mmCIF file of C-alpha atoms in Angstrom:
data_model
loop_
_atom_site.group_PDB
_atom_site.id
_atom_site.type_symbol
_atom_site.label_atom_id
_atom_site.label_comp_id
_atom_site.label_asym_id
_atom_site.label_seq_id
_atom_site.Cartn_x
_atom_site.Cartn_y
_atom_site.Cartn_z
ATOM 1 C CA MET E 14 16.420 23.090 2.094
ATOM 2 C CA PRO E 15 16.833 26.830 1.727
ATOM 3 C CA ARG E 16 13.919 28.979 3.110
ATOM 4 C CA LEU E 17 11.640 30.360 0.449
ATOM 5 C CA THR E 18 11.217 34.086 0.445
ATOM 6 C CA VAL E 19 8.715 34.480 -2.409
ATOM 7 C CA ASP E 20 5.274 32.952 -2.675
ATOM 8 C CA PRO E 21 5.581 30.393 -5.544
ATOM 9 C CA THR E 22 1.816 30.597 -6.200
ATOM 10 C CA THR E 23 2.299 34.021 -7.583
ATOM 11 C CA GLU E 24 4.880 32.957 -10.088
ATOM 12 C CA ILE E 25 4.010 32.348 -13.828
ATOM 13 C CA CYS E 26 5.465 29.774 -16.058
ATOM 14 C CA PRO E 27 8.188 31.342 -18.281
ATOM 15 C CA ALA E 28 7.680 31.615 -22.023
ATOM 16 C CA TYR E 29 9.976 28.765 -23.025
ATOM 17 C CA GLU E 30 9.174 29.280 -26.709
ATOM 18 C CA ALA E 31 10.808 32.698 -26.641
ATOM 19 C CA ASP E 32 14.268 33.275 -28.064
ATOM 20 C CA ASP E 33 15.576 33.812 -24.457
ATOM 21 C CA TRP E 34 15.122 30.148 -23.914
ATOM 22 C CA ALA E 35 16.568 28.882 -27.255
ATOM 23 C CA THR E 36 19.769 27.522 -25.582
ATOM 24 C CA GLU E 37 17.772 25.434 -23.161
ATOM 25 C CA ARG E 38 15.530 24.087 -25.944
ATOM 26 C CA GLN E 39 18.523 23.159 -28.141
ATOM 27 C CA GLY E 40 20.173 21.509 -25.158
ATOM 28 C CA LEU E 41 17.075 19.209 -24.672
ATOM 29 C CA ILE E 42 16.903 18.520 -28.521
ATOM 30 C CA ALA E 43 20.549 17.505 -28.574
ATOM 31 C CA ALA E 44 20.316 15.345 -25.517
ATOM 32 C CA HIS E 45 17.324 13.444 -26.846
ATOM 33 C CA ALA E 46 18.123 9.771 -27.606
ATOM 34 C CA GLY E 47 14.798 8.524 -28.901
ATOM 35 C CA PRO E 48 14.198 7.154 -32.459
ATOM 36 C CA VAL E 49 12.043 10.252 -33.208
ATOM 37 C CA PRO E 50 13.923 13.481 -33.175
ATOM 38 C CA LEU E 51 12.640 16.031 -30.534
ATOM 39 C CA THR E 52 10.996 19.040 -32.058
ATOM 40 C CA ASP E 53 11.172 22.528 -30.766
ATOM 41 C CA GLU E 54 7.629 22.415 -29.606
ATOM 42 C CA ALA E 55 8.256 19.178 -27.730
ATOM 43 C CA ALA E 56 11.279 20.783 -26.085
ATOM 44 C CA VAL E 57 9.038 23.661 -24.943
ATOM 45 C CA ALA E 58 6.546 21.227 -23.569
ATOM 46 C CA GLN E 59 9.257 19.379 -21.599
ATOM 47 C CA LEU E 60 10.580 22.552 -20.123
ATOM 48 C CA ARG E 61 7.127 23.540 -18.980
ATOM 49 C CA ALA E 62 6.599 20.039 -17.512
ATOM 50 C CA ILE E 63 9.870 20.300 -15.629
ATOM 51 C CA TRP E 64 8.972 23.808 -14.362
ATOM 52 C CA GLN E 65 5.570 22.498 -13.168
ATOM 53 C CA VAL E 66 7.149 19.645 -11.181
ATOM 54 C CA LEU E 67 9.585 22.067 -9.545
ATOM 55 C CA GLN E 68 6.863 24.559 -8.923
ATOM 56 C CA THR E 69 4.595 21.960 -7.256
ATOM 57 C CA ARG E 70 7.497 21.023 -4.886
ATOM 58 C CA LYS E 71 7.968 24.728 -4.168
ATOM 59 C CA ILE E 72 4.351 25.224 -3.464
ATOM 60 C CA THR E 73 4.383 22.209 -1.051
ATOM 61 C CA GLN E 74 7.481 23.595 0.693
ATOM 62 C CA TRP E 75 5.815 27.017 0.888
ATOM 63 C CA ASN E 76 2.672 25.696 2.408
ATOM 64 C CA GLN E 77 4.603 23.645 4.887
ATOM 65 C CA GLN E 78 6.736 26.676 5.611
ATOM 66 C CA LEU E 79 3.583 28.827 6.190
ATOM 67 C CA ALA E 80 2.189 26.204 8.542
ATOM 68 C CA GLU E 81 5.461 26.064 10.536
ATOM 69 C CA ASP E 82 5.525 29.833 10.680
ATOM 70 C CA GLN E 83 1.950 29.929 11.940
ATOM 71 C CA GLN E 84 2.637 27.330 14.531
ATOM 72 C CA ALA E 85 5.666 29.259 15.776
ATOM 73 C CA GLU E 86 3.650 32.484 15.814
ATOM 74 C CA ASP E 87 0.887 30.758 17.838
ATOM 75 C CA GLU E 88 3.485 29.370 20.224
ATOM 76 C CA ARG E 89 5.105 32.841 20.582
ATOM 77 C CA ARG E 90 1.722 34.417 21.264
ATOM 78 C CA GLU E 91 0.880 31.753 23.772
ATOM 79 C CA ASP E 92 4.197 32.308 25.560
ATOM 80 C CA GLU E 93 3.598 36.074 25.526
ATOM 81 C CA GLU E 94 0.122 35.630 26.904
ATOM 82 C CA ARG E 95 1.390 33.253 29.621
ATOM 83 C CA ARG E 96 4.158 35.628 30.569
ATOM 84 C CA ARG E 97 1.680 38.558 30.600
ATOM 85 C CA ALA E 98 -0.758 36.492 32.762
ATOM 86 C CA GLU E 99 2.139 35.611 35.114
ATOM 87 C CA LEU E 100 3.260 39.232 35.396
ATOM 88 C CA GLU E 101 -0.318 40.325 36.042
ATOM 89 C CA LYS E 102 -0.611 37.673 38.719
ATOM 90 C CA GLU E 103 2.668 38.676 40.300
ATOM 91 C CA GLU E 104 1.653 42.343 40.220
ATOM 92 C CA GLU E 105 -1.715 41.479 41.775
ATOM 93 C CA GLU E 106 -0.078 39.533 44.520
ATOM 94 C CA ARG E 107 2.318 42.405 45.146
ATOM 95 C CA ARG E 108 -0.515 44.812 45.337
ATOM 96 C CA LYS E 109 -2.362 42.616 47.737
ATOM 97 C CA GLU E 110 0.813 42.209 49.874
ATOM 98 C CA LEU E 111 1.291 45.913 49.899
ATOM 99 C CA GLU E 112 -2.409 46.463 50.839
ATOM 100 C CA ARG E 113 -2.066 43.850 53.536
ATOM 101 C CA LYS E 114 1.039 45.637 55.006
ATOM 102 C CA LYS E 115 -0.428 49.037 54.678
ATOM 103 C CA PRO E 116 -1.210 50.501 58.113
ATOM 104 C CA LYS E 117 -4.924 50.505 58.731
ATOM 105 C CA LEU E 118 -7.181 52.175 61.253
ATOM 106 C CA ASN E 119 -10.268 50.490 62.554
ATOM 107 C CA PRO E 120 -13.478 52.441 62.451
ATOM 108 C CA PHE E 121 -14.616 54.340 65.594
ATOM 109 C CA ASP E 122 -17.916 54.886 67.279
ATOM 110 C CA ARG E 123 -18.846 58.668 66.960
ATOM 111 C CA GLN E 124 -21.147 58.334 69.963
ATOM 112 C CA ARG E 125 -18.426 56.804 72.286
ATOM 113 C CA ARG E 126 -16.093 58.828 74.402
ATOM 114 C CA VAL E 127 -12.797 57.866 76.181
ATOM 115 C CA GLY E 128 -13.245 56.071 79.472
ATOM 116 C CA ASP E 129 -12.867 57.693 82.937
ATOM 117 C CA TRP E 130 -9.662 55.789 83.531
ATOM 118 C CA ILE E 131 -6.592 54.966 81.346
ATOM 119 C CA VAL E 132 -4.515 52.063 82.643
ATOM 120 C CA PRO E 133 -0.882 53.143 82.973
ATOM 121 C CA ARG E 134 1.155 51.679 80.089
ATOM 122 C CA PRO E 135 4.217 49.589 80.813
ATOM 123 C CA SER E 136 7.375 49.610 78.720
ATOM 124 C CA ALA E 137 7.499 48.147 75.150
ATOM 125 C CA PHE E 138 9.879 45.490 76.552
ATOM 126 C CA ALA E 139 7.271 44.192 79.042
ATOM 127 C CA LEU E 140 4.474 44.219 76.460
ATOM 128 C CA ASN E 141 6.695 42.326 74.053
ATOM 129 C CA LYS E 142 7.357 39.683 76.751
ATOM 130 C CA LEU E 143 3.569 39.346 77.279
ATOM 131 C CA GLN E 144 2.883 39.074 73.546
ATOM 132 C CA HIS E 145 5.416 36.284 73.302
ATOM 133 C CA LEU E 146 4.033 34.392 76.346
ATOM 134 C CA GLU E 147 7.269 34.953 78.297
ATOM 135 C CA TYR E 148 8.030 35.755 81.963
ATOM 136 C CA VAL E 149 8.394 39.355 82.926
ATOM 137 C CA GLU E 150 8.882 40.969 86.358
ATOM 138 C CA LEU E 151 5.845 42.536 88.021
ATOM 139 C CA ASP E 152 7.801 45.708 88.693
ATOM 140 C CA TYR E 153 7.337 46.704 85.030
ATOM 141 C CA PHE E 154 3.579 47.020 85.790
ATOM 142 C CA THR E 155 3.819 48.995 89.014
ATOM 143 C CA PRO E 156 3.018 52.735 88.819
ATOM 144 C CA LYS E 157 6.719 53.310 89.248
ATOM 145 C CA GLY E 158 7.635 51.034 86.361
ATOM 146 C CA CYS E 159 4.932 52.536 84.092
ATOM 147 C CA ASN E 160 6.046 56.061 84.964
ATOM 148 C CA GLN E 161 9.671 55.165 84.156
ATOM 149 C CA ALA E 162 8.639 53.581 80.841
ATOM 150 C CA HIS E 163 6.738 56.748 79.954
ATOM 151 C CA ALA E 164 9.726 58.924 80.897
ATOM 152 C CA GLU E 165 12.133 56.831 78.870
ATOM 153 C CA HIS E 166 9.795 56.765 75.898
ATOM 154 C CA GLU E 167 9.625 60.635 75.954
ATOM 155 C CA LYS E 168 13.416 61.109 75.975
ATOM 156 C CA THR E 169 14.654 58.340 73.683
ATOM 157 C CA SER E 170 14.323 57.527 69.976
ATOM 158 C CA ASN E 171 14.656 53.747 70.538
ATOM 159 C CA HIS E 172 11.022 53.249 69.546
ATOM 160 C CA ASP E 173 11.938 54.431 66.025
ATOM 161 C CA THR E 174 15.066 52.249 65.786
ATOM 162 C CA PHE E 175 14.849 48.668 64.788
ATOM 163 C CA SER E 176 16.984 45.580 65.520
ATOM 164 C CA ILE E 177 17.163 42.169 63.864
ATOM 165 C CA THR E 178 15.745 39.317 65.995
ATOM 166 C CA ARG E 179 14.462 35.797 65.611
ATOM 167 C CA VAL E 180 10.808 34.987 66.196
ATOM 168 C CA ASP E 181 9.596 31.357 65.805
ATOM 169 C CA ASP E 182 12.660 30.589 63.629
ATOM 170 C CA ILE E 183 11.862 33.647 61.425
ATOM 171 C CA VAL E 184 14.223 36.578 61.231
ATOM 172 C CA ALA E 185 12.294 39.723 61.903
ATOM 173 C CA LEU E 186 12.762 43.451 62.688
ATOM 174 C CA GLN E 187 11.621 44.710 66.086
ATOM 175 C CA PRO E 188 11.890 48.113 67.776
ATOM 176 C CA ILE E 189 14.997 48.208 70.075
ATOM 177 C CA SER E 190 12.727 49.485 72.879
ATOM 178 C CA SER E 191 10.841 46.172 72.811
ATOM 179 C CA LEU E 192 14.137 44.165 73.303
ATOM 180 C CA LYS E 193 15.800 46.339 75.908
ATOM 181 C CA PRO E 194 15.046 45.604 79.597
ATOM 182 C CA SER E 195 15.036 48.297 82.271
ATOM 183 C CA LYS E 196 18.204 48.411 84.438
ATOM 184 C CA ASN E 197 16.238 49.315 87.593
ATOM 185 C CA ILE E 198 13.654 46.563 87.757
ATOM 186 C CA ARG E 199 13.123 44.803 91.103
ATOM 187 C CA ARG E 200 12.421 41.251 91.679
ATOM 188 C CA ASP E 201 8.826 40.412 92.552
ATOM 189 C CA GLU E 202 9.838 39.502 96.157
ATOM 190 C CA GLU E 203 11.198 43.078 96.647
ATOM 191 C CA LEU E 204 7.883 44.768 95.965
ATOM 192 C CA THR E 205 5.495 45.910 98.648
ATOM 193 C CA TRP E 206 2.221 44.104 98.966
ATOM 194 C CA ASP E 207 0.325 47.124 97.567
ATOM 195 C CA GLU E 208 2.716 47.350 94.608
ATOM 196 C CA MET E 209 2.142 43.714 93.846
ATOM 197 C CA VAL E 210 -1.636 44.041 93.913
ATOM 198 C CA MET E 211 -1.564 47.000 91.508
ATOM 199 C CA ALA E 212 1.038 45.491 89.295
ATOM 200 C CA LYS E 213 -0.684 42.087 88.852
ATOM 201 C CA ASN E 214 -3.942 43.899 87.964
ATOM 202 C CA THR E 215 -2.209 45.898 85.259
ATOM 203 C CA MET E 216 -0.372 42.901 83.999
ATOM 204 C CA LEU E 217 -3.598 40.875 83.736
ATOM 205 C CA HIS E 218 -5.193 43.761 81.946
ATOM 206 C CA PHE E 219 -2.504 43.828 79.270
ATOM 207 C CA ILE E 220 -2.401 40.035 79.013
ATOM 208 C CA SER E 221 -6.041 40.058 78.088
ATOM 209 C CA LYS E 222 -5.336 42.743 75.402
ATOM 210 C CA THR E 223 -2.704 40.560 73.716
ATOM 211 C CA ASN E 224 -5.214 37.988 72.564
ATOM 212 C CA ALA E 225 -2.285 35.597 72.613
ATOM 213 C CA TRP E 226 -2.716 33.898 75.935
ATOM 214 C CA PRO E 227 -4.902 30.786 76.340
ATOM 215 C CA GLU E 228 -7.965 31.616 78.351
ATOM 216 C CA GLU E 229 -7.203 28.828 80.776
ATOM 217 C CA HIS E 230 -3.763 30.257 81.569
ATOM 218 C CA VAL E 231 -5.164 33.719 82.114
ATOM 219 C CA HIS E 232 -7.813 32.479 84.493
ATOM 220 C CA SER E 233 -5.336 30.372 86.450
ATOM 221 C CA LEU E 234 -2.880 33.183 86.882
ATOM 222 C CA ALA E 235 -5.674 35.573 88.067
ATOM 223 C CA ALA E 236 -7.019 32.893 90.464
ATOM 224 C CA PHE E 237 -3.467 32.339 91.769
ATOM 225 C CA TYR E 238 -3.319 35.870 93.117
ATOM 226 C CA VAL E 239 -6.829 35.882 94.500
ATOM 227 C CA ILE E 240 -6.049 32.729 96.475
ATOM 228 C CA LEU E 241 -2.873 34.213 97.854
ATOM 229 C CA GLU E 242 -4.591 37.434 98.838
ATOM 230 C CA THR E 243 -6.844 35.418 101.246
ATOM 231 C CA HIS E 244 -4.314 32.838 102.247
ATOM 232 C CA PRO E 245 -4.234 32.303 106.013
ATOM 233 C CA THR E 246 -0.490 32.914 106.177
ATOM 234 C CA ARG E 247 -0.908 36.417 104.877
ATOM 235 C CA LEU E 248 -3.800 37.207 107.223
ATOM 236 C CA ARG E 249 -2.428 35.626 110.438
ATOM 237 C CA ASP E 250 1.375 35.798 110.363
ATOM 238 C CA SER E 251 3.191 39.098 111.194
ATOM 239 C CA TYR E 252 5.403 38.506 108.182
ATOM 240 C CA GLY E 253 2.406 37.134 106.128
ATOM 241 C CA SER E 254 2.582 39.552 103.234
ATOM 242 C CA GLN E 255 6.235 39.191 102.786
ATOM 243 C CA ILE E 256 5.989 35.367 103.008
ATOM 244 C CA VAL E 257 3.253 35.291 100.380
ATOM 245 C CA MET E 258 5.052 37.792 98.179
ATOM 246 C CA ASN E 259 8.071 35.491 98.137
ATOM 247 C CA TYR E 260 5.921 32.495 97.353
ATOM 248 C CA ALA E 261 4.132 34.311 94.498
ATOM 249 C CA GLY E 262 7.413 35.571 92.938
ATOM 250 C CA ARG E 263 9.135 32.210 93.075
ATOM 251 C CA VAL E 264 6.217 30.060 91.902
ATOM 252 C CA ARG E 265 5.235 32.341 89.000
ATOM 253 C CA ARG E 266 8.746 32.232 87.697
ATOM 254 C CA GLU E 267 8.897 28.493 88.067
ATOM 255 C CA TRP E 268 5.526 28.203 86.317
ATOM 256 C CA PHE E 269 6.901 29.844 83.216
ATOM 257 C CA ASP E 270 10.037 27.705 83.328
ATOM 258 C CA ALA E 271 7.964 24.510 83.780
ATOM 259 C CA LEU E 272 5.703 25.490 80.869
ATOM 260 C CA LYS E 273 8.670 25.781 78.613
ATOM 261 C CA ARG E 274 9.809 22.303 79.731
ATOM 262 C CA ASP E 275 6.307 20.929 79.074
ATOM 263 C CA GLU E 276 5.976 20.231 82.774
ATOM 264 C CA GLY E 277 3.380 22.840 83.567
ATOM 265 C CA PHE E 278 1.547 22.690 86.875
ATOM 266 C CA ASN E 279 -1.585 24.185 88.383
ATOM 267 C CA LEU E 280 -0.852 27.499 90.058
ATOM 268 C CA GLU E 281 -4.057 27.410 91.992
ATOM 269 C CA LEU E 282 -2.939 24.369 94.034
ATOM 270 C CA ILE E 283 -0.952 26.081 96.771
ATOM 271 C CA ASN E 284 1.964 23.997 98.084
ATOM 272 C CA GLU E 285 1.739 24.456 101.866
ATOM 273 C CA ASP E 286 5.104 22.726 102.454
ATOM 274 C CA LEU E 287 6.824 25.264 100.248
ATOM 275 C CA MET E 288 4.923 28.035 101.843
ATOM 276 C CA ARG E 289 6.131 26.934 105.271
ATOM 277 C CA SER E 290 9.751 26.625 103.978
ATOM 278 C CA ILE E 291 9.570 30.157 102.607
ATOM 279 C CA ALA E 292 8.059 31.349 105.844
ATOM 280 C CA ASP E 293 11.087 29.910 107.749
ATOM 281 C CA GLU E 294 13.471 31.674 105.347
ATOM 282 C CA VAL E 295 11.686 35.047 105.766
ATOM 283 C CA LYS E 296 11.661 34.778 109.570
ATOM 284 C CA ASP E 297 15.303 33.647 109.705
ATOM 285 C CA ALA E 298 16.337 36.577 107.649
ATOM 286 C CA ALA E 299 14.271 38.933 109.771
ATOM 287 C CA ARG E 300 15.978 37.621 112.986
ATOM 288 C CA LYS E 301 19.356 38.088 111.430
ATOM 289 C CA ASP E 302 18.499 41.662 110.471
ATOM 290 C CA GLU E 303 17.229 42.324 113.905
ATOM 291 C CA ILE E 304 20.402 41.007 115.547
ATOM 292 C CA LYS E 305 22.478 43.103 113.178
ATOM 293 C CA ASP E 306 20.466 46.232 113.925
ATOM 294 C CA LYS E 307 20.977 45.604 117.663
ATOM 295 C CA ALA E 308 24.664 45.113 117.229
ATOM 296 C CA ASP E 309 24.956 48.329 115.166
ATOM 297 C CA TYR E 310 22.967 50.151 117.768
ATOM 298 C CA SER E 311 25.167 48.829 120.601
ATOM 299 C CA VAL E 312 28.274 49.985 118.837
ATOM 300 C CA LEU E 313 26.955 53.470 118.728
ATOM 301 C CA ARG E 314 26.330 53.290 122.545
ATOM 302 C CA VAL E 315 29.849 51.977 123.526
ATOM 303 C CA PRO E 316 31.465 54.449 125.866
ATOM 304 C CA PHE E 317 34.495 56.186 124.385
ATOM 305 C CA SER E 318 36.490 55.406 127.526
ATOM 306 C CA LEU E 319 36.440 51.598 126.797
ATOM 307 C CA SER E 320 39.349 49.969 125.181
ATOM 308 C CA PRO E 321 38.791 48.387 121.733
ATOM 309 C CA LYS E 322 38.801 44.927 123.357
ATOM 310 C CA ASN E 323 36.168 45.800 125.940
ATOM 311 C CA ALA E 324 34.157 47.495 123.228
ATOM 312 C CA LEU E 325 34.032 44.278 121.224
ATOM 313 C CA LEU E 326 32.923 42.346 124.339
ATOM 314 C CA CYS E 327 30.090 44.769 124.836
ATOM 315 C CA VAL E 328 28.970 44.312 121.264
ATOM 316 C CA ALA E 329 29.120 40.501 121.618
ATOM 317 C CA ALA E 330 27.127 40.649 124.905
ATOM 318 C CA ALA E 331 24.456 42.861 123.233
ATOM 319 C CA ALA E 332 24.177 40.413 120.320
ATOM 320 C CA ARG E 333 23.429 37.554 122.831
#
């Protein structure tokens, strides 16, 4: 049914008695088949009745059309309101996310001054390893390692350059400086005893700053070094510090590997058999170095008048 464009309630019944409608009236009179002829007044009455029936239908259609239009308008407004609410919600979420990501500074105490000592800061690579609960060599935390990190930070722009990495199955951006290890780092076993003591203290300090390590693990690692410092092997054996250094370096590395395998062990329980085995290795290496030094020294003292063959015999004899 065609859509109505004019309100039928505003329409007025035509004047069917007028001459303009004479043709329609004559058509009705001629088509009348009743015994009584249809008069002109009766034809006008029929035309009015027909108009009224049609007008009633148009008004019904108009009212239904208005109702449908109103429903469509209500639905449109509801959709618009829903979309507006969704946009406002998304905008609020974006605002909160931007606010959350916005750099913030914690408040400060106006009565508090800087401490008397600032712990030397290791490289971003070492701190990143600690933050992710991973093994990192102690040399990064020695004064030498911290000074090197400071020098590299001053002369490079790596701390402003980012690289894509994966953290806990999530792709993330991290500064290149936090992913790049130092080329000159020594193994724990190659440090001096004093370097190890200073380095482990610095490492434990920054471990506590991460707030990522379980308290039990931090205490166990600290106790591990305290126990080794007072271990009889270090105090009584001439190679004691070197032996204990080797034990500490190997065991700490194995501890991290074992934790990853879910086979963690107690660092504080010193394995004396392993300590003795490492002691034998250190002493054997020391004896070999001593023999080599003697042999090298003997070569320097070989008389120039000796033949090459006799010179070799002298070296062999000195080695014995």
